[in-house]
């Protein structure tokens, strides 16, 4: 069965959504392993509670990237578990070259804005501060830039006048929990093609 690995640093609501879509039969995939750089990530608990292999792998001495030695351990762990697609779900580290080489074109991410607007941290807050009327979320392939890879799916969320960053983020996350599982389904069923930067989706 098509096997994914999930990398998460935080609360793991996207992991939870993926698991629910596996349970419902919408996703016919296996979650081979969940890895975190944070031993206290709730994502690890969600994985364990659902009988999924959960690993904390030390990130090393840097704050925004993985120590190269540690990054190799992430790659080995994903390989050991037969992972074909790596799904970043709130993973707070930038992936470097050895990781790309190992999983070229097979790493995806969910980002809480309509890219290319508002890459980077706290995108929902950036959207409010900028004054856009609509924001949303994006599932994209990961390339060597920050939130710059080819876009697979997007969903739009209106920004309300009395929105706080927290409220907007929550509404964006409701959409994340729909489009991330859908993107995984499309990839697992080989329904997408990439032409230059454009991701083309076959009928589904
Ligand atoms: C999500 O908003 C995602 O877009 C961003 O990090 C957050 C992770 O949330 N990359 P969760 O841990 O899945 O709840």
PDB file of C-alpha atoms and ligand atoms in Angstrom:
ATOM      1  CA  UNK A   1       0.000   0.000   0.000  1.00  0.00           C
ATOM      2  CA  UNK A   2       1.140   3.561  -0.752  1.00  0.00           C
ATOM      3  CA  UNK A   3       3.026   4.659   2.354  1.00  0.00           C
ATOM      4  CA  UNK A   4       3.498   8.175   3.663  1.00  0.00           C
ATOM      5  CA  UNK A   5       5.623   9.578   6.466  1.00  0.00           C
ATOM      6  CA  UNK A   6       4.515  12.652   8.399  1.00  0.00           C
ATOM      7  CA  UNK A   7       6.919  15.181   9.928  1.00  0.00           C
ATOM      8  CA  UNK A   8       5.316  17.405  12.575  1.00  0.00           C
ATOM      9  CA  UNK A   9       6.577  19.703  15.319  1.00  0.00           C
ATOM     10  CA  UNK A  10       3.353  20.750  17.006  1.00  0.00           C
ATOM     11  CA  UNK A  11      -0.240  19.986  17.784  1.00  0.00           C
ATOM     12  CA  UNK A  12      -0.798  17.692  14.832  1.00  0.00           C
ATOM     13  CA  UNK A  13      -4.300  18.649  13.736  1.00  0.00           C
ATOM     14  CA  UNK A  14      -3.354  17.964  10.108  1.00  0.00           C
ATOM     15  CA  UNK A  15      -1.991  14.569  11.110  1.00  0.00           C
ATOM     16  CA  UNK A  16      -5.304  13.964  12.885  1.00  0.00           C
ATOM     17  CA  UNK A  17      -7.212  14.897   9.716  1.00  0.00           C
ATOM     18  CA  UNK A  18      -5.097  12.529   7.609  1.00  0.00           C
ATOM     19  CA  UNK A  19      -5.705   9.712  10.101  1.00  0.00           C
ATOM     20  CA  UNK A  20      -9.467  10.370  10.046  1.00  0.00           C
ATOM     21  CA  UNK A  21      -9.485  10.206   6.267  1.00  0.00           C
ATOM     22  CA  UNK A  22      -7.633   6.877   6.393  1.00  0.00           C
ATOM     23  CA  UNK A  23     -10.158   5.533   8.904  1.00  0.00           C
ATOM     24  CA  UNK A  24     -13.094   6.665   6.782  1.00  0.00           C
ATOM     25  CA  UNK A  25     -11.640   4.889   3.728  1.00  0.00           C
ATOM     26  CA  UNK A  26     -11.222   8.152   1.750  1.00  0.00           C
ATOM     27  CA  UNK A  27      -7.447   7.604   1.793  1.00  0.00           C
ATOM     28  CA  UNK A  28      -6.225   4.131   0.876  1.00  0.00           C
ATOM     29  CA  UNK A  29      -2.748   4.647   2.218  1.00  0.00           C
ATOM     30  CA  UNK A  30      -0.613   3.625   5.156  1.00  0.00           C
ATOM     31  CA  UNK A  31       1.035   6.129   7.528  1.00  0.00           C
ATOM     32  CA  UNK A  32       4.381   4.355   7.968  1.00  0.00           C
ATOM     33  CA  UNK A  33       5.857   6.670  10.576  1.00  0.00           C
ATOM     34  CA  UNK A  34       5.406  10.050  12.243  1.00  0.00           C
ATOM     35  CA  UNK A  35       8.625  11.858  13.151  1.00  0.00           C
ATOM     36  CA  UNK A  36       9.053  14.970  15.265  1.00  0.00           C
ATOM     37  CA  UNK A  37      11.914  17.267  16.196  1.00  0.00           C
ATOM     38  CA  UNK A  38      10.005  18.101  19.387  1.00  0.00           C
ATOM     39  CA  UNK A  39       9.682  15.383  22.037  1.00  0.00           C
ATOM     40  CA  UNK A  40       6.542  17.061  23.423  1.00  0.00           C
ATOM     41  CA  UNK A  41       4.724  17.411  20.113  1.00  0.00           C
ATOM     42  CA  UNK A  42       1.111  16.379  20.535  1.00  0.00           C
ATOM     43  CA  UNK A  43       1.404  14.926  17.026  1.00  0.00           C
ATOM     44  CA  UNK A  44       3.488  12.087  18.515  1.00  0.00           C
ATOM     45  CA  UNK A  45       0.722  11.316  21.000  1.00  0.00           C
ATOM     46  CA  UNK A  46      -1.903  11.330  18.274  1.00  0.00           C
ATOM     47  CA  UNK A  47       0.225   8.864  16.292  1.00  0.00           C
ATOM     48  CA  UNK A  48       0.750   6.531  19.271  1.00  0.00           C
ATOM     49  CA  UNK A  49      -2.935   6.652  20.201  1.00  0.00           C
ATOM     50  CA  UNK A  50      -3.681   5.458  16.677  1.00  0.00           C
ATOM     51  CA  UNK A  51      -1.140   2.653  16.623  1.00  0.00           C
ATOM     52  CA  UNK A  52       1.223   4.486  14.271  1.00  0.00           C
ATOM     53  CA  UNK A  53       4.985   4.327  14.761  1.00  0.00           C
ATOM     54  CA  UNK A  54       6.024   7.620  16.391  1.00  0.00           C
ATOM     55  CA  UNK A  55       9.633   8.760  16.644  1.00  0.00           C
ATOM     56  CA  UNK A  56      11.322  11.746  18.174  1.00  0.00           C
ATOM     57  CA  UNK A  57      14.637  12.339  16.395  1.00  0.00           C
ATOM     58  CA  UNK A  58      16.855  15.005  17.887  1.00  0.00           C
ATOM     59  CA  UNK A  59      17.238  17.957  15.524  1.00  0.00           C
ATOM     60  CA  UNK A  60      20.725  18.901  16.720  1.00  0.00           C
ATOM     61  CA  UNK A  61      22.273  22.229  17.524  1.00  0.00           C
ATOM     62  CA  UNK A  62      20.501  24.559  15.053  1.00  0.00           C
ATOM     63  CA  UNK A  63      17.158  26.274  15.427  1.00  0.00           C
ATOM     64  CA  UNK A  64      15.759  26.373  11.894  1.00  0.00           C
ATOM     65  CA  UNK A  65      17.455  23.452  10.155  1.00  0.00           C
ATOM     66  CA  UNK A  66      18.353  19.903  11.096  1.00  0.00           C
ATOM     67  CA  UNK A  67      21.927  19.146  11.957  1.00  0.00           C
ATOM     68  CA  UNK A  68      23.284  17.354   8.834  1.00  0.00           C
ATOM     69  CA  UNK A  69      24.061  14.207  10.868  1.00  0.00           C
ATOM     70  CA  UNK A  70      20.564  14.226  12.310  1.00  0.00           C
ATOM     71  CA  UNK A  71      18.984  14.876   8.938  1.00  0.00           C
ATOM     72  CA  UNK A  72      20.515  11.591   7.745  1.00  0.00           C
ATOM     73  CA  UNK A  73      18.707   9.841  10.602  1.00  0.00           C
ATOM     74  CA  UNK A  74      15.400  11.321   9.469  1.00  0.00           C
ATOM     75  CA  UNK A  75      16.040  10.041   5.950  1.00  0.00           C
ATOM     76  CA  UNK A  76      17.021   6.555   7.196  1.00  0.00           C
ATOM     77  CA  UNK A  77      13.968   6.331   9.415  1.00  0.00           C
ATOM     78  CA  UNK A  78      11.649   7.291   6.544  1.00  0.00           C
ATOM     79  CA  UNK A  79      13.347   4.744   4.272  1.00  0.00           C
ATOM     80  CA  UNK A  80      13.174   2.001   6.914  1.00  0.00           C
ATOM     81  CA  UNK A  81       9.449   2.507   7.043  1.00  0.00           C
ATOM     82  CA  UNK A  82       9.037   2.291   3.268  1.00  0.00           C
ATOM     83  CA  UNK A  83       7.909   5.902   2.924  1.00  0.00           C
ATOM     84  CA  UNK A  84       7.083   6.972  -0.647  1.00  0.00           C
ATOM     85  CA  UNK A  85       5.762  10.455   0.134  1.00  0.00           C
ATOM     86  CA  UNK A  86       6.939  12.770   2.926  1.00  0.00           C
ATOM     87  CA  UNK A  87       4.204  15.061   4.274  1.00  0.00           C
ATOM     88  CA  UNK A  88       5.331  18.060   6.301  1.00  0.00           C
ATOM     89  CA  UNK A  89       2.534  19.040   8.670  1.00  0.00           C
ATOM     90  CA  UNK A  90       3.632  21.932  10.832  1.00  0.00           C
ATOM     91  CA  UNK A  91       7.277  20.816  10.713  1.00  0.00           C
ATOM     92  CA  UNK A  92       9.257  23.858  11.833  1.00  0.00           C
ATOM     93  CA  UNK A  93      12.601  23.091  10.149  1.00  0.00           C
ATOM     94  CA  UNK A  94      13.896  23.827   6.682  1.00  0.00           C
ATOM     95  CA  UNK A  95      14.803  20.667   4.786  1.00  0.00           C
ATOM     96  CA  UNK A  96      18.260  20.636   3.191  1.00  0.00           C
ATOM     97  CA  UNK A  97      19.911  18.950   0.233  1.00  0.00           C
ATOM     98  CA  UNK A  98      20.499  15.351   1.383  1.00  0.00           C
ATOM     99  CA  UNK A  99      16.817  15.116   2.259  1.00  0.00           C
ATOM    100  CA  UNK A 100      15.819  16.427  -1.189  1.00  0.00           C
ATOM    101  CA  UNK A 101      18.139  14.053  -2.937  1.00  0.00           C
ATOM    102  CA  UNK A 102      16.623  11.122  -1.053  1.00  0.00           C
ATOM    103  CA  UNK A 103      13.002  12.109  -1.694  1.00  0.00           C
ATOM    104  CA  UNK A 104      13.179  14.243  -4.814  1.00  0.00           C
ATOM    105  CA  UNK A 105       9.735  15.424  -5.898  1.00  0.00           C
ATOM    106  CA  UNK A 106       8.172  13.413  -3.094  1.00  0.00           C
ATOM    107  CA  UNK A 107       7.952  15.974  -0.284  1.00  0.00           C
ATOM    108  CA  UNK A 108       4.826  18.089   0.216  1.00  0.00           C
ATOM    109  CA  UNK A 109       3.816  20.775   2.699  1.00  0.00           C
ATOM    110  CA  UNK A 110       0.696  22.573   3.888  1.00  0.00           C
ATOM    111  CA  UNK A 111       1.040  26.334   4.310  1.00  0.00           C
ATOM    112  CA  UNK A 112      -1.557  28.647   5.906  1.00  0.00           C
ATOM    113  CA  UNK A 113      -1.832  31.291   3.156  1.00  0.00           C
ATOM    114  CA  UNK A 114      -2.538  31.581  -0.532  1.00  0.00           C
ATOM    115  CA  UNK A 115       1.019  31.303  -1.789  1.00  0.00           C
ATOM    116  CA  UNK A 116       2.995  33.077  -3.138  1.00  0.00           C
ATOM    117  CA  UNK A 117       1.533  35.604  -0.658  1.00  0.00           C
ATOM    118  CA  UNK A 118       2.835  35.399   2.867  1.00  0.00           C
ATOM    119  CA  UNK A 119       5.477  32.663   2.910  1.00  0.00           C
ATOM    120  CA  UNK A 120       7.259  32.001   6.192  1.00  0.00           C
ATOM    121  CA  UNK A 121       6.026  32.168   9.747  1.00  0.00           C
ATOM    122  CA  UNK A 122       2.576  33.156  11.072  1.00  0.00           C
ATOM    123  CA  UNK A 123       1.131  33.627   7.602  1.00  0.00           C
ATOM    124  CA  UNK A 124      -2.351  34.175   9.032  1.00  0.00           C
ATOM    125  CA  UNK A 125      -1.027  37.154  11.019  1.00  0.00           C
ATOM    126  CA  UNK A 126       0.788  38.493   7.961  1.00  0.00           C
ATOM    127  CA  UNK A 127      -2.539  38.355   6.071  1.00  0.00           C
ATOM    128  CA  UNK A 128      -4.379  40.382   8.725  1.00  0.00           C
ATOM    129  CA  UNK A 129      -1.546  42.903   9.041  1.00  0.00           C
ATOM    130  CA  UNK A 130      -1.444  43.364   5.268  1.00  0.00           C
ATOM    131  CA  UNK A 131      -5.207  43.889   5.100  1.00  0.00           C
ATOM    132  CA  UNK A 132      -6.066  41.286   2.444  1.00  0.00           C
ATOM    133  CA  UNK A 133      -9.754  40.384   2.192  1.00  0.00           C
ATOM    134  CA  UNK A 134      -9.108  36.731   1.409  1.00  0.00           C
ATOM    135  CA  UNK A 135      -6.482  34.325   2.588  1.00  0.00           C
ATOM    136  CA  UNK A 136      -6.470  30.544   2.766  1.00  0.00           C
ATOM    137  CA  UNK A 137      -4.120  27.610   2.533  1.00  0.00           C
ATOM    138  CA  UNK A 138      -1.892  25.908   0.000  1.00  0.00           C
ATOM    139  CA  UNK A 139      -0.585  22.375  -0.441  1.00  0.00           C
ATOM    140  CA  UNK A 140       2.630  22.486  -2.429  1.00  0.00           C
ATOM    141  CA  UNK A 141       5.639  20.421  -3.372  1.00  0.00           C
ATOM    142  CA  UNK A 142       8.668  21.371  -1.338  1.00  0.00           C
ATOM    143  CA  UNK A 143      11.654  22.709  -3.221  1.00  0.00           C
ATOM    144  CA  UNK A 144      14.792  24.332  -1.883  1.00  0.00           C
ATOM    145  CA  UNK A 145      13.161  27.732  -1.295  1.00  0.00           C
ATOM    146  CA  UNK A 146      10.850  28.638   1.562  1.00  0.00           C
ATOM    147  CA  UNK A 147       7.240  27.839   0.586  1.00  0.00           C
ATOM    148  CA  UNK A 148       8.098  28.281  -3.107  1.00  0.00           C
ATOM    149  CA  UNK A 149       7.452  24.870  -4.697  1.00  0.00           C
ATOM    150  CA  UNK A 150       4.774  23.991  -7.287  1.00  0.00           C
ATOM    151  CA  UNK A 151       1.237  24.448  -5.973  1.00  0.00           C
ATOM    152  CA  UNK A 152      -0.990  21.364  -5.816  1.00  0.00           C
ATOM    153  CA  UNK A 153      -4.221  22.649  -4.207  1.00  0.00           C
ATOM    154  CA  UNK A 154      -5.456  25.847  -2.577  1.00  0.00           C
ATOM    155  CA  UNK A 155      -8.552  26.825  -0.602  1.00  0.00           C
ATOM    156  CA  UNK A 156      -9.803  30.354   0.026  1.00  0.00           C
ATOM    157  CA  UNK A 157     -10.914  31.740   3.388  1.00  0.00           C
ATOM    158  CA  UNK A 158     -12.380  35.261   3.760  1.00  0.00           C
ATOM    159  CA  UNK A 159     -10.690  37.556   6.258  1.00  0.00           C
ATOM    160  CA  UNK A 160     -13.385  39.100   8.480  1.00  0.00           C
ATOM    161  CA  UNK A 161     -13.186  42.628   9.864  1.00  0.00           C
ATOM    162  CA  UNK A 162     -13.215  41.460  13.470  1.00  0.00           C
ATOM    163  CA  UNK A 163     -10.822  38.536  12.885  1.00  0.00           C
ATOM    164  CA  UNK A 164      -8.061  37.919  15.366  1.00  0.00           C
ATOM    165  CA  UNK A 165      -5.007  36.035  14.080  1.00  0.00           C
ATOM    166  CA  UNK A 166      -6.092  33.015  16.147  1.00  0.00           C
ATOM    167  CA  UNK A 167      -9.649  32.950  14.771  1.00  0.00           C
ATOM    168  CA  UNK A 168      -8.454  33.303  11.192  1.00  0.00           C
ATOM    169  CA  UNK A 169      -5.901  30.541  11.699  1.00  0.00           C
ATOM    170  CA  UNK A 170      -8.599  28.224  13.045  1.00  0.00           C
ATOM    171  CA  UNK A 171     -10.824  28.810   9.998  1.00  0.00           C
ATOM    172  CA  UNK A 172      -7.847  28.316   7.678  1.00  0.00           C
ATOM    173  CA  UNK A 173      -7.081  25.054   9.462  1.00  0.00           C
ATOM    174  CA  UNK A 174     -10.613  23.772   8.805  1.00  0.00           C
ATOM    175  CA  UNK A 175      -9.777  24.037   5.097  1.00  0.00           C
ATOM    176  CA  UNK A 176      -6.301  22.573   5.578  1.00  0.00           C
ATOM    177  CA  UNK A 177      -7.939  19.461   6.995  1.00  0.00           C
ATOM    178  CA  UNK A 178      -9.837  19.034   3.728  1.00  0.00           C
ATOM    179  CA  UNK A 179      -7.245  19.894   1.081  1.00  0.00           C
ATOM    180  CA  UNK A 180      -4.229  18.144   2.626  1.00  0.00           C
ATOM    181  CA  UNK A 181      -5.851  14.698   2.670  1.00  0.00           C
ATOM    182  CA  UNK A 182      -7.217  15.369  -0.831  1.00  0.00           C
ATOM    183  CA  UNK A 183      -3.742  16.230  -2.157  1.00  0.00           C
ATOM    184  CA  UNK A 184      -2.341  13.038  -0.610  1.00  0.00           C
ATOM    185  CA  UNK A 185      -5.134  11.038  -2.246  1.00  0.00           C
ATOM    186  CA  UNK A 186      -4.410  12.564  -5.677  1.00  0.00           C
ATOM    187  CA  UNK A 187      -0.700  11.809  -5.398  1.00  0.00           C
ATOM    188  CA  UNK A 188      -1.252   8.266  -4.079  1.00  0.00           C
ATOM    189  CA  UNK A 189      -3.588   7.581  -7.018  1.00  0.00           C
ATOM    190  CA  UNK A 190      -1.104   9.100  -9.489  1.00  0.00           C
ATOM    191  CA  UNK A 191      -3.620  11.687 -10.622  1.00  0.00           C
ATOM    192  CA  UNK A 192      -1.241  14.619 -10.858  1.00  0.00           C
ATOM    193  CA  UNK A 193       1.388  15.686 -13.353  1.00  0.00           C
ATOM    194  CA  UNK A 194       3.879  18.534 -13.147  1.00  0.00           C
ATOM    195  CA  UNK A 195       4.577  20.702 -16.183  1.00  0.00           C
ATOM    196  CA  UNK A 196       7.226  23.285 -15.310  1.00  0.00           C
ATOM    197  CA  UNK A 197       5.650  24.992 -12.272  1.00  0.00           C
ATOM    198  CA  UNK A 198       2.105  23.897 -13.005  1.00  0.00           C
ATOM    199  CA  UNK A 199       0.605  20.916 -11.240  1.00  0.00           C
ATOM    200  CA  UNK A 200      -2.104  19.444 -13.440  1.00  0.00           C
ATOM    201  CA  UNK A 201      -4.774  17.269 -11.882  1.00  0.00           C
ATOM    202  CA  UNK A 202      -6.564  14.485 -13.752  1.00  0.00           C
ATOM    203  CA  UNK A 203     -10.271  14.168 -13.223  1.00  0.00           C
ATOM    204  CA  UNK A 204     -11.221  12.745  -9.863  1.00  0.00           C
TER     205      UNK A 204
HETATM  206  C1  LIG B   1      -0.699  24.562   9.966  1.00  0.00           C
HETATM  207  O1  LIG B   1      -1.392  25.770  10.040  1.00  0.00           O
HETATM  208  C2  LIG B   1       0.115  24.482   8.702  1.00  0.00           C
HETATM  209  O2  LIG B   1      -0.429  25.213   7.667  1.00  0.00           O
HETATM  210  C3  LIG B   1       1.436  25.066   9.126  1.00  0.00           C
HETATM  211  O3  LIG B   1       1.614  24.656  10.465  1.00  0.00           O
HETATM  212  C4  LIG B   1       0.352  24.426  11.071  1.00  0.00           C
HETATM  213  C5  LIG B   1       0.374  23.043  11.657  1.00  0.00           C
HETATM  214  O4  LIG B   1      -0.771  22.771  12.395  1.00  0.00           O
HETATM  215  N1  LIG B   1       2.490  24.632   8.240  1.00  0.00           N
HETATM  216  P1  LIG B   1      -1.040  21.337  13.023  1.00  0.00           P
HETATM  217  O5  LIG B   1       0.150  20.996  13.902  1.00  0.00           O
HETATM  218  O6  LIG B   1      -1.232  20.357  11.899  1.00  0.00           O
HETATM  219  O7  LIG B   1      -2.285  21.528  13.831  1.00  0.00           O
END
